[in-house]
Amino acid sequence: MNAHLAQAAFRALAVTAVIIAAAASVYYVSALAYPFIIGFLLASIINPMVDLLERRMVRGAAVFLSIACLVIVFAGMVTLLIAEIVAGTTYLASSVPEHFKTLVVYIETFTLDRILPVYEDFAALFNTLDASQQKTILANIQHTGEQIGSNAAEFLKEILENIPLLISWLPNAATAAVFSLLAAFFISKDWYKFQRLLRKYLPVKARKSGRSVADDLKKALFGFIKAQIILISITAVTVLIGLLLLRVDYAITIALLIGLVDLLPYLGTGLVFVPWIIYSAFSGELPFAIGLGALYLIILMQRQLIEPKILSSTIGLDPLATLLSLFVGFKLIGFLGLIAGPVALVIFNALQNAGVFEDAWKFITGKSRD
């Protein structure tokens, strides 16, 4: 009995070591070979189109044409988006100065009518205090001012330090895009050759498990992309309807931008709505600010209600498990966990469906699988 437990413990340690080594390998290899991973994903996306075109031309030409179509579609979408942004920014450039003047006038009026009387009352009350109380209040005010100034300076410093990083990232992104497209071309061109090599050298059991995991992950990947497209489309349409009711100019451009911003985890539409609501309130457009606030609350509630349902239906996971993965991921690693949580759940579900955990348990206990 002790010998059996010792063997089981040894096999459990071996399985744990293999899992840790595999996770570390995936982490470090993906950091170096991510253009080829992207290329593989692109090859998976275009492969059905390549198979269709291969009936009329050689596979290399079919792959080249498919990648060209993908690049043209992407470039067309970016061009349309840039055109909308240019039109919107042109409008803002002409209208913002007038709004800024209105805001300045409102701040001046608010300061004279509200802030100045409060300041005079505070100054009168301050003069009635003894010297030690006045010194304490002044020290607290000075400390608060220094803290605010320090935080603002640190925030500005981080922004300025990240600008060179962003600029240096652009050539790397262009290089990665070129390598990803080249990798997609060669992988798709020899797609079935690689499949034959895998069938030749991998055991039948490994091929079955790997195919099951790959199918689940592919379904989850395309399901996740589909879910995000559905979510940002719903957000954009809701924003468009709300802005049209509020009679906002360039509502389509603003709705498209807010839909894209909605892709940002945790920040989302609040990155646009919160400053816009504050500005509208301070510039004297209180009814409009209330309307924007109501629209923002509708979008927030809509997102929270439909996101778990859409993710679960498109990825094929239980809604409660999806909601739990979102919450746990956010608590563990912040807003990136809103993406990492469902991804981890998808991988776990794929491995479970492939019987990997059952095989590992039978190996640890020394039993053969039926």
mmCIF file of C-alpha atoms in Angstrom:
data_model
loop_
_atom_site.group_PDB
_atom_site.id
_atom_site.type_symbol
_atom_site.label_atom_id
_atom_site.label_comp_id
_atom_site.label_asym_id
_atom_site.label_seq_id
_atom_site.Cartn_x
_atom_site.Cartn_y
_atom_site.Cartn_z
ATOM 1 C CA MET A 1 0.000 0.000 0.000
ATOM 2 C CA ASN A 2 2.822 2.413 0.920
ATOM 3 C CA ALA A 3 4.662 1.525 -2.279
ATOM 4 C CA HIS A 4 1.508 2.211 -4.308
ATOM 5 C CA LEU A 5 1.021 5.600 -2.616
ATOM 6 C CA ALA A 6 4.678 6.464 -3.205
ATOM 7 C CA GLN A 7 4.360 5.612 -6.898
ATOM 8 C CA ALA A 8 1.153 7.661 -7.156
ATOM 9 C CA ALA A 9 2.847 10.606 -5.448
ATOM 10 C CA PHE A 10 5.821 10.332 -7.805
ATOM 11 C CA ARG A 11 3.535 10.254 -10.860
ATOM 12 C CA ALA A 12 1.585 13.229 -9.474
ATOM 13 C CA LEU A 13 4.837 15.180 -9.115
ATOM 14 C CA ALA A 14 5.799 14.167 -12.653
ATOM 15 C CA VAL A 15 2.458 15.401 -14.032
ATOM 16 C CA THR A 16 2.804 18.660 -12.077
ATOM 17 C CA ALA A 17 6.338 19.154 -13.399
ATOM 18 C CA VAL A 18 5.173 18.541 -16.962
ATOM 19 C CA ILE A 19 2.317 21.061 -16.556
ATOM 20 C CA ILE A 20 4.655 23.719 -15.110
ATOM 21 C CA ALA A 21 7.259 23.091 -17.824
ATOM 22 C CA ALA A 22 4.604 23.243 -20.554
ATOM 23 C CA ALA A 23 3.135 26.484 -19.155
ATOM 24 C CA ALA A 24 6.600 28.077 -18.882
ATOM 25 C CA SER A 25 7.478 26.948 -22.407
ATOM 26 C CA VAL A 26 4.254 28.371 -23.823
ATOM 27 C CA TYR A 27 4.834 31.664 -22.003
ATOM 28 C CA TYR A 28 8.427 32.163 -23.160
ATOM 29 C CA VAL A 29 7.946 30.771 -26.657
ATOM 30 C CA SER A 30 4.844 32.897 -27.252
ATOM 31 C CA ALA A 31 6.776 36.019 -26.213
ATOM 32 C CA LEU A 32 9.357 35.276 -28.934
ATOM 33 C CA ALA A 33 7.231 33.620 -31.629
ATOM 34 C CA TYR A 34 3.963 35.573 -31.351
ATOM 35 C CA PRO A 35 4.056 36.678 -35.046
ATOM 36 C CA PHE A 36 3.998 33.018 -36.053
ATOM 37 C CA ILE A 37 1.142 32.314 -33.629
ATOM 38 C CA ILE A 38 -0.775 35.185 -35.213
ATOM 39 C CA GLY A 39 0.167 33.779 -38.617
ATOM 40 C CA PHE A 40 -1.240 30.395 -37.648
ATOM 41 C CA LEU A 41 -4.497 32.001 -36.524
ATOM 42 C CA LEU A 42 -4.730 33.953 -39.783
ATOM 43 C CA ALA A 43 -4.041 30.767 -41.742
ATOM 44 C CA SER A 44 -6.868 29.044 -39.850
ATOM 45 C CA ILE A 45 -9.210 31.921 -40.715
ATOM 46 C CA ILE A 46 -8.429 32.028 -44.448
ATOM 47 C CA ASN A 47 -8.062 28.262 -44.950
ATOM 48 C CA PRO A 48 -11.733 27.673 -45.971
ATOM 49 C CA MET A 49 -11.442 30.431 -48.584
ATOM 50 C CA VAL A 50 -8.118 28.992 -49.787
ATOM 51 C CA ASP A 51 -9.674 25.540 -50.199
ATOM 52 C CA LEU A 52 -12.475 27.078 -52.248
ATOM 53 C CA LEU A 53 -10.125 29.046 -54.517
ATOM 54 C CA GLU A 54 -7.765 26.077 -54.899
ATOM 55 C CA ARG A 55 -10.331 24.445 -57.191
ATOM 56 C CA ARG A 56 -9.564 27.093 -59.827
ATOM 57 C CA MET A 57 -5.871 27.880 -59.214
ATOM 58 C CA VAL A 58 -2.726 26.574 -57.533
ATOM 59 C CA ARG A 59 -2.710 26.702 -53.749
ATOM 60 C CA GLY A 60 0.037 29.333 -53.520
ATOM 61 C CA ALA A 61 -1.950 31.771 -55.658
ATOM 62 C CA ALA A 62 -5.106 30.969 -53.666
ATOM 63 C CA VAL A 63 -3.306 31.745 -50.399
ATOM 64 C CA PHE A 64 -1.897 34.999 -51.788
ATOM 65 C CA LEU A 65 -5.322 36.089 -53.052
ATOM 66 C CA SER A 66 -6.989 35.224 -49.728
ATOM 67 C CA ILE A 67 -4.429 37.194 -47.717
ATOM 68 C CA ALA A 68 -4.760 40.107 -50.160
ATOM 69 C CA CYS A 69 -8.547 40.105 -49.684
ATOM 70 C CA LEU A 70 -8.091 40.031 -45.888
ATOM 71 C CA VAL A 71 -5.653 42.964 -45.996
ATOM 72 C CA ILE A 72 -7.912 44.944 -48.363
ATOM 73 C CA VAL A 73 -10.964 44.436 -46.128
ATOM 74 C CA PHE A 74 -8.986 45.471 -43.040
ATOM 75 C CA ALA A 75 -7.470 48.489 -44.822
ATOM 76 C CA GLY A 76 -10.924 49.509 -46.085
ATOM 77 C CA MET A 77 -12.389 49.381 -42.591
ATOM 78 C CA VAL A 78 -9.483 51.421 -41.201
ATOM 79 C CA THR A 79 -9.841 53.962 -44.037
ATOM 80 C CA LEU A 80 -13.570 54.404 -43.377
ATOM 81 C CA LEU A 81 -12.899 54.759 -39.663
ATOM 82 C CA ILE A 82 -10.177 57.356 -40.260
ATOM 83 C CA ALA A 83 -12.492 59.282 -42.605
ATOM 84 C CA GLU A 84 -15.191 59.358 -39.924
ATOM 85 C CA ILE A 85 -12.664 60.429 -37.293
ATOM 86 C CA VAL A 86 -11.346 63.227 -39.527
ATOM 87 C CA ALA A 87 -14.881 64.473 -40.177
ATOM 88 C CA GLY A 88 -15.690 64.345 -36.467
ATOM 89 C CA THR A 89 -12.474 66.058 -35.389
ATOM 90 C CA THR A 90 -13.011 68.795 -38.006
ATOM 91 C CA TYR A 91 -16.419 69.450 -36.511
ATOM 92 C CA LEU A 92 -14.993 69.431 -32.991
ATOM 93 C CA ALA A 93 -12.202 71.818 -34.000
ATOM 94 C CA SER A 94 -14.812 74.327 -35.149
ATOM 95 C CA SER A 95 -17.237 73.890 -32.251
ATOM 96 C CA VAL A 96 -15.005 73.287 -29.214
ATOM 97 C CA PRO A 97 -13.696 76.894 -28.960
ATOM 98 C CA GLU A 98 -17.252 78.227 -28.592
ATOM 99 C CA HIS A 99 -18.062 75.565 -26.025
ATOM 100 C CA PHE A 100 -14.824 76.387 -24.194
ATOM 101 C CA LYS A 101 -15.756 80.069 -24.047
ATOM 102 C CA THR A 102 -19.150 79.098 -22.636
ATOM 103 C CA LEU A 103 -17.430 76.899 -20.052
ATOM 104 C CA VAL A 104 -15.069 79.709 -19.021
ATOM 105 C CA VAL A 105 -17.983 82.136 -18.587
ATOM 106 C CA TYR A 106 -19.875 79.553 -16.543
ATOM 107 C CA ILE A 107 -16.854 78.924 -14.293
ATOM 108 C CA GLU A 108 -16.379 82.671 -13.773
ATOM 109 C CA THR A 109 -20.049 83.121 -12.870
ATOM 110 C CA PHE A 110 -20.008 80.084 -10.593
ATOM 111 C CA THR A 111 -16.853 81.361 -8.869
ATOM 112 C CA LEU A 112 -18.277 84.822 -8.273
ATOM 113 C CA ASP A 113 -21.713 83.628 -7.131
ATOM 114 C CA ARG A 114 -20.803 80.503 -5.167
ATOM 115 C CA ILE A 115 -17.093 80.105 -4.444
ATOM 116 C CA LEU A 116 -16.249 83.702 -3.476
ATOM 117 C CA PRO A 117 -18.975 84.026 -0.774
ATOM 118 C CA VAL A 118 -17.904 80.682 0.710
ATOM 119 C CA TYR A 119 -14.285 81.870 0.678
ATOM 120 C CA GLU A 120 -15.213 85.131 2.438
ATOM 121 C CA ASP A 121 -17.177 83.232 5.087
ATOM 122 C CA PHE A 122 -14.269 80.838 5.547
ATOM 123 C CA ALA A 123 -11.791 83.736 5.832
ATOM 124 C CA ALA A 124 -13.968 85.418 8.482
ATOM 125 C CA LEU A 125 -14.230 82.159 10.416
ATOM 126 C CA PHE A 126 -10.489 81.551 10.017
ATOM 127 C CA ASN A 127 -9.630 84.946 11.537
ATOM 128 C CA THR A 128 -11.596 84.092 14.685
ATOM 129 C CA LEU A 129 -9.367 81.039 15.379
ATOM 130 C CA ASP A 130 -6.255 81.171 17.522
ATOM 131 C CA ALA A 131 -2.742 80.964 16.044
ATOM 132 C CA SER A 132 -2.237 77.208 16.631
ATOM 133 C CA GLN A 133 -5.534 76.291 14.926
ATOM 134 C CA GLN A 134 -4.724 78.550 11.988
ATOM 135 C CA LYS A 135 -1.274 76.957 11.684
ATOM 136 C CA THR A 136 -2.782 73.459 11.705
ATOM 137 C CA ILE A 137 -5.333 74.312 8.999
ATOM 138 C CA LEU A 138 -2.674 75.971 6.824
ATOM 139 C CA ALA A 139 -0.385 72.958 7.226
ATOM 140 C CA ASN A 140 -3.186 70.572 6.191
ATOM 141 C CA ILE A 141 -4.080 72.712 3.177
ATOM 142 C CA GLN A 142 -0.423 72.880 2.165
ATOM 143 C CA HIS A 143 -0.009 69.112 2.560
ATOM 144 C CA THR A 144 -3.137 68.447 0.484
ATOM 145 C CA GLY A 145 -1.934 70.815 -2.240
ATOM 146 C CA GLU A 146 1.485 69.185 -2.329
ATOM 147 C CA GLN A 147 -0.114 65.735 -2.542
ATOM 148 C CA ILE A 148 -2.379 66.777 -5.412
ATOM 149 C CA GLY A 149 0.533 68.423 -7.213
ATOM 150 C CA SER A 150 2.719 65.369 -6.688
ATOM 151 C CA ASN A 151 0.050 62.997 -8.009
ATOM 152 C CA ALA A 152 -0.604 65.229 -11.027
ATOM 153 C CA ALA A 153 3.111 65.488 -11.769
ATOM 154 C CA GLU A 154 3.531 61.715 -11.468
ATOM 155 C CA PHE A 155 0.576 61.122 -13.778
ATOM 156 C CA LEU A 156 1.959 63.577 -16.348
ATOM 157 C CA LYS A 157 5.401 61.999 -16.039
ATOM 158 C CA GLU A 158 4.009 58.535 -16.748
ATOM 159 C CA ILE A 159 2.158 59.825 -19.811
ATOM 160 C CA LEU A 160 5.284 61.552 -21.174
ATOM 161 C CA GLU A 161 7.448 58.505 -20.481
ATOM 162 C CA ASN A 162 5.016 56.246 -22.326
ATOM 163 C CA ILE A 163 4.938 58.410 -25.474
ATOM 164 C CA PRO A 164 8.434 57.252 -26.634
ATOM 165 C CA LEU A 165 7.434 53.669 -25.840
ATOM 166 C CA LEU A 166 4.330 54.037 -27.999
ATOM 167 C CA ILE A 167 6.344 55.562 -30.845
ATOM 168 C CA SER A 168 8.990 52.829 -30.604
ATOM 169 C CA TRP A 169 6.202 50.231 -30.611
ATOM 170 C CA LEU A 170 4.972 51.270 -34.066
ATOM 171 C CA PRO A 171 7.979 49.927 -36.057
ATOM 172 C CA ASN A 172 7.855 46.710 -34.012
ATOM 173 C CA ALA A 173 4.140 46.376 -34.756
ATOM 174 C CA ALA A 174 4.763 46.880 -38.482
ATOM 175 C CA THR A 175 7.552 44.285 -38.439
ATOM 176 C CA ALA A 176 5.365 41.820 -36.529
ATOM 177 C CA ALA A 177 2.535 42.388 -39.026
ATOM 178 C CA VAL A 178 4.831 41.623 -41.974
ATOM 179 C CA PHE A 179 6.176 38.451 -40.327
ATOM 180 C CA SER A 180 2.633 37.398 -39.365
ATOM 181 C CA LEU A 181 1.431 37.739 -42.966
ATOM 182 C CA LEU A 182 4.447 35.837 -44.285
ATOM 183 C CA ALA A 183 3.935 33.124 -41.677
ATOM 184 C CA ALA A 184 0.244 32.909 -42.585
ATOM 185 C CA PHE A 185 1.171 32.505 -46.260
ATOM 186 C CA PHE A 186 3.633 29.661 -45.735
ATOM 187 C CA ILE A 187 1.533 27.896 -43.086
ATOM 188 C CA SER A 188 -1.604 28.021 -45.215
ATOM 189 C CA LYS A 189 0.318 26.988 -48.348
ATOM 190 C CA ASP A 190 1.626 23.829 -46.612
ATOM 191 C CA TRP A 191 -1.415 23.354 -44.332
ATOM 192 C CA TYR A 192 -2.150 19.772 -45.343
ATOM 193 C CA LYS A 193 1.527 18.886 -45.495
ATOM 194 C CA PHE A 194 1.826 19.820 -41.813
ATOM 195 C CA GLN A 195 -1.288 17.763 -41.079
ATOM 196 C CA ARG A 196 0.281 14.692 -42.712
ATOM 197 C CA LEU A 197 3.444 15.172 -40.659
ATOM 198 C CA LEU A 198 1.409 15.343 -37.457
ATOM 199 C CA ARG A 199 -0.505 12.187 -38.385
ATOM 200 C CA LYS A 200 2.775 10.445 -39.128
ATOM 201 C CA TYR A 201 4.632 11.241 -35.922
ATOM 202 C CA LEU A 202 1.908 11.738 -33.292
ATOM 203 C CA PRO A 203 0.221 8.740 -31.612
ATOM 204 C CA VAL A 204 -3.458 8.169 -32.333
ATOM 205 C CA LYS A 205 -4.462 9.067 -28.777
ATOM 206 C CA ALA A 206 -2.510 12.340 -28.879
ATOM 207 C CA ARG A 207 -4.017 13.213 -32.272
ATOM 208 C CA LYS A 208 -7.568 12.637 -31.020
ATOM 209 C CA SER A 209 -7.040 14.660 -27.854
ATOM 210 C CA GLY A 210 -5.211 17.403 -29.739
ATOM 211 C CA ARG A 211 -7.931 17.612 -32.387
ATOM 212 C CA SER A 212 -10.607 17.840 -29.695
ATOM 213 C CA VAL A 213 -8.733 20.609 -27.853
ATOM 214 C CA ALA A 214 -7.997 22.467 -31.109
ATOM 215 C CA ASP A 215 -11.656 22.294 -32.217
ATOM 216 C CA ASP A 216 -12.885 23.602 -28.859
ATOM 217 C CA LEU A 217 -10.303 26.393 -28.821
ATOM 218 C CA LYS A 218 -11.101 27.353 -32.418
ATOM 219 C CA LYS A 219 -14.804 27.439 -31.594
ATOM 220 C CA ALA A 220 -14.088 29.532 -28.496
ATOM 221 C CA LEU A 221 -11.765 31.917 -30.370
ATOM 222 C CA PHE A 222 -14.221 32.647 -33.155
ATOM 223 C CA GLY A 223 -17.024 32.694 -30.594
ATOM 224 C CA PHE A 224 -15.163 35.290 -28.517
ATOM 225 C CA ILE A 225 -14.537 37.473 -31.586
ATOM 226 C CA LYS A 226 -18.196 37.109 -32.574
ATOM 227 C CA ALA A 227 -19.281 38.007 -29.026
ATOM 228 C CA GLN A 228 -17.145 41.171 -28.999
ATOM 229 C CA ILE A 229 -18.498 42.224 -32.401
ATOM 230 C CA ILE A 230 -22.065 41.691 -31.149
ATOM 231 C CA LEU A 231 -21.405 43.608 -27.917
ATOM 232 C CA ILE A 232 -19.778 46.652 -29.544
ATOM 233 C CA SER A 233 -22.476 46.638 -32.252
ATOM 234 C CA ILE A 234 -25.219 46.696 -29.617
ATOM 235 C CA THR A 235 -23.385 49.475 -27.767
ATOM 236 C CA ALA A 236 -22.882 51.511 -30.947
ATOM 237 C CA VAL A 237 -26.534 51.164 -32.000
ATOM 238 C CA THR A 238 -27.774 52.089 -28.508
ATOM 239 C CA VAL A 239 -25.476 55.126 -28.395
ATOM 240 C CA LEU A 240 -26.558 56.144 -31.912
ATOM 241 C CA ILE A 241 -30.244 55.998 -30.987
ATOM 242 C CA GLY A 242 -29.614 57.941 -27.777
ATOM 243 C CA LEU A 243 -27.537 60.628 -29.506
ATOM 244 C CA LEU A 244 -30.112 61.014 -32.269
ATOM 245 C CA LEU A 245 -32.806 61.528 -29.627
ATOM 246 C CA LEU A 246 -30.544 64.103 -27.963
ATOM 247 C CA ARG A 247 -29.992 65.729 -31.393
ATOM 248 C CA VAL A 248 -26.192 65.476 -31.306
ATOM 249 C CA ASP A 249 -24.303 66.332 -34.496
ATOM 250 C CA TYR A 250 -22.136 63.609 -36.081
ATOM 251 C CA ALA A 251 -23.960 60.984 -34.022
ATOM 252 C CA ILE A 252 -22.778 58.152 -36.319
ATOM 253 C CA THR A 253 -19.091 59.069 -35.906
ATOM 254 C CA ILE A 254 -19.405 59.410 -32.131
ATOM 255 C CA ALA A 255 -21.341 56.131 -31.862
ATOM 256 C CA LEU A 256 -18.667 54.274 -33.862
ATOM 257 C CA LEU A 257 -15.890 55.699 -31.687
ATOM 258 C CA ILE A 258 -17.718 54.835 -28.465
ATOM 259 C CA GLY A 259 -18.367 51.327 -29.797
ATOM 260 C CA LEU A 260 -14.636 50.853 -30.391
ATOM 261 C CA VAL A 261 -13.761 52.350 -26.999
ATOM 262 C CA ASP A 262 -16.152 49.803 -25.478
ATOM 263 C CA LEU A 263 -13.537 47.159 -26.320
ATOM 264 C CA LEU A 264 -11.298 48.578 -23.578
ATOM 265 C CA PRO A 265 -11.790 46.449 -20.458
ATOM 266 C CA TYR A 266 -12.994 48.190 -17.284
ATOM 267 C CA LEU A 267 -12.784 51.727 -18.766
ATOM 268 C CA GLY A 268 -15.064 51.187 -21.741
ATOM 269 C CA THR A 269 -17.632 53.829 -22.652
ATOM 270 C CA GLY A 270 -16.993 55.740 -19.419
ATOM 271 C CA LEU A 271 -13.775 57.035 -20.986
ATOM 272 C CA VAL A 272 -15.960 59.161 -23.300
ATOM 273 C CA PHE A 273 -19.194 59.634 -21.370
ATOM 274 C CA VAL A 274 -17.862 60.730 -17.958
ATOM 275 C CA PRO A 275 -15.804 63.725 -19.221
ATOM 276 C CA TRP A 276 -18.596 64.608 -21.665
ATOM 277 C CA ILE A 277 -21.223 64.600 -18.909
ATOM 278 C CA ILE A 278 -19.038 66.705 -16.589
ATOM 279 C CA TYR A 279 -18.267 69.188 -19.360
ATOM 280 C CA SER A 280 -21.933 69.502 -20.329
ATOM 281 C CA ALA A 281 -22.970 70.055 -16.711
ATOM 282 C CA PHE A 282 -20.352 72.761 -16.102
ATOM 283 C CA SER A 283 -21.045 74.496 -19.410
ATOM 284 C CA GLY A 284 -24.638 75.092 -18.410
ATOM 285 C CA GLU A 285 -26.265 72.343 -20.507
ATOM 286 C CA LEU A 286 -27.750 70.521 -17.522
ATOM 287 C CA PRO A 287 -30.682 68.824 -19.358
ATOM 288 C CA PHE A 288 -28.271 67.521 -21.998
ATOM 289 C CA ALA A 289 -25.902 66.254 -19.269
ATOM 290 C CA ILE A 290 -28.811 64.437 -17.601
ATOM 291 C CA GLY A 291 -29.708 62.864 -20.941
ATOM 292 C CA LEU A 292 -26.113 61.712 -21.460
ATOM 293 C CA GLY A 293 -26.042 60.326 -17.916
ATOM 294 C CA ALA A 294 -29.234 58.358 -18.513
ATOM 295 C CA LEU A 295 -27.822 56.992 -21.787
ATOM 296 C CA TYR A 296 -24.582 56.014 -20.020
ATOM 297 C CA LEU A 297 -26.488 54.172 -17.276
ATOM 298 C CA ILE A 298 -28.539 52.309 -19.902
ATOM 299 C CA ILE A 299 -25.340 51.206 -21.673
ATOM 300 C CA LEU A 300 -23.743 50.092 -18.389
ATOM 301 C CA MET A 301 -26.758 48.027 -17.342
ATOM 302 C CA GLN A 302 -27.167 46.619 -20.848
ATOM 303 C CA ARG A 303 -23.509 45.539 -20.947
ATOM 304 C CA GLN A 304 -23.624 43.904 -17.518
ATOM 305 C CA LEU A 305 -26.830 42.030 -18.313
ATOM 306 C CA ILE A 306 -26.057 40.730 -21.800
ATOM 307 C CA GLU A 307 -22.263 40.187 -21.730
ATOM 308 C CA PRO A 308 -22.288 36.900 -19.735
ATOM 309 C CA LYS A 309 -25.212 35.585 -21.808
ATOM 310 C CA ILE A 310 -23.622 36.418 -25.171
ATOM 311 C CA LEU A 311 -20.216 35.085 -24.137
ATOM 312 C CA SER A 312 -21.742 31.862 -22.865
ATOM 313 C CA SER A 313 -23.862 31.323 -26.009
ATOM 314 C CA THR A 314 -21.072 32.082 -28.504
ATOM 315 C CA ILE A 315 -18.229 30.350 -26.663
ATOM 316 C CA GLY A 316 -20.369 27.460 -25.439
ATOM 317 C CA LEU A 317 -19.911 27.930 -21.687
ATOM 318 C CA ASP A 318 -22.370 28.014 -18.823
ATOM 319 C CA PRO A 319 -23.523 31.610 -18.080
ATOM 320 C CA LEU A 320 -22.817 31.269 -14.341
ATOM 321 C CA ALA A 321 -19.339 29.845 -15.011
ATOM 322 C CA THR A 322 -18.654 32.686 -17.469
ATOM 323 C CA LEU A 323 -19.773 35.295 -14.931
ATOM 324 C CA LEU A 324 -17.629 33.652 -12.245
ATOM 325 C CA SER A 325 -14.580 33.608 -14.554
ATOM 326 C CA LEU A 326 -15.058 37.323 -15.284
ATOM 327 C CA PHE A 327 -15.266 38.164 -11.564
ATOM 328 C CA VAL A 328 -12.337 35.949 -10.478
ATOM 329 C CA GLY A 329 -10.159 37.159 -13.358
ATOM 330 C CA PHE A 330 -10.845 40.786 -12.471
ATOM 331 C CA LYS A 331 -10.095 40.219 -8.775
ATOM 332 C CA LEU A 332 -6.834 38.375 -9.488
ATOM 333 C CA ILE A 333 -5.158 40.485 -12.194
ATOM 334 C CA GLY A 334 -7.355 43.538 -12.700
ATOM 335 C CA PHE A 335 -9.146 44.536 -15.887
ATOM 336 C CA LEU A 336 -6.993 42.191 -18.008
ATOM 337 C CA GLY A 337 -8.592 39.390 -16.032
ATOM 338 C CA LEU A 338 -11.876 40.198 -17.795
ATOM 339 C CA ILE A 339 -10.219 38.647 -20.856
ATOM 340 C CA ALA A 340 -7.915 36.138 -19.154
ATOM 341 C CA GLY A 341 -10.725 34.681 -17.012
ATOM 342 C CA PRO A 342 -12.942 33.460 -19.886
ATOM 343 C CA VAL A 343 -9.852 32.339 -21.854
ATOM 344 C CA ALA A 344 -8.688 30.198 -18.921
ATOM 345 C CA LEU A 345 -12.192 28.778 -18.580
ATOM 346 C CA VAL A 346 -12.270 27.931 -22.300
ATOM 347 C CA ILE A 347 -8.919 26.120 -22.098
ATOM 348 C CA PHE A 348 -10.033 24.221 -18.997
ATOM 349 C CA ASN A 349 -13.287 23.231 -20.701
ATOM 350 C CA ALA A 350 -11.435 22.103 -23.846
ATOM 351 C CA LEU A 351 -9.020 19.951 -21.845
ATOM 352 C CA GLN A 352 -11.929 18.499 -19.868
ATOM 353 C CA ASN A 353 -13.858 17.600 -23.025
ATOM 354 C CA ALA A 354 -10.757 15.966 -24.502
ATOM 355 C CA GLY A 355 -10.401 13.744 -21.433
ATOM 356 C CA VAL A 356 -6.966 15.121 -20.551
ATOM 357 C CA PHE A 357 -7.736 15.415 -16.832
ATOM 358 C CA GLU A 358 -9.224 11.923 -16.749
ATOM 359 C CA ASP A 359 -6.136 10.505 -18.456
ATOM 360 C CA ALA A 360 -3.857 12.366 -16.036
ATOM 361 C CA TRP A 361 -5.790 11.050 -13.034
ATOM 362 C CA LYS A 362 -5.696 7.460 -14.326
ATOM 363 C CA PHE A 363 -1.961 7.811 -14.923
ATOM 364 C CA ILE A 364 -1.419 9.082 -11.367
ATOM 365 C CA THR A 365 -3.485 6.280 -9.828
ATOM 366 C CA GLY A 366 -1.871 3.686 -12.069
ATOM 367 C CA LYS A 367 -5.108 2.649 -13.822
ATOM 368 C CA SER A 368 -5.482 2.160 -17.560
ATOM 369 C CA ARG A 369 -8.248 4.014 -19.308
ATOM 370 C CA ASP A 370 -11.073 1.851 -20.611
#
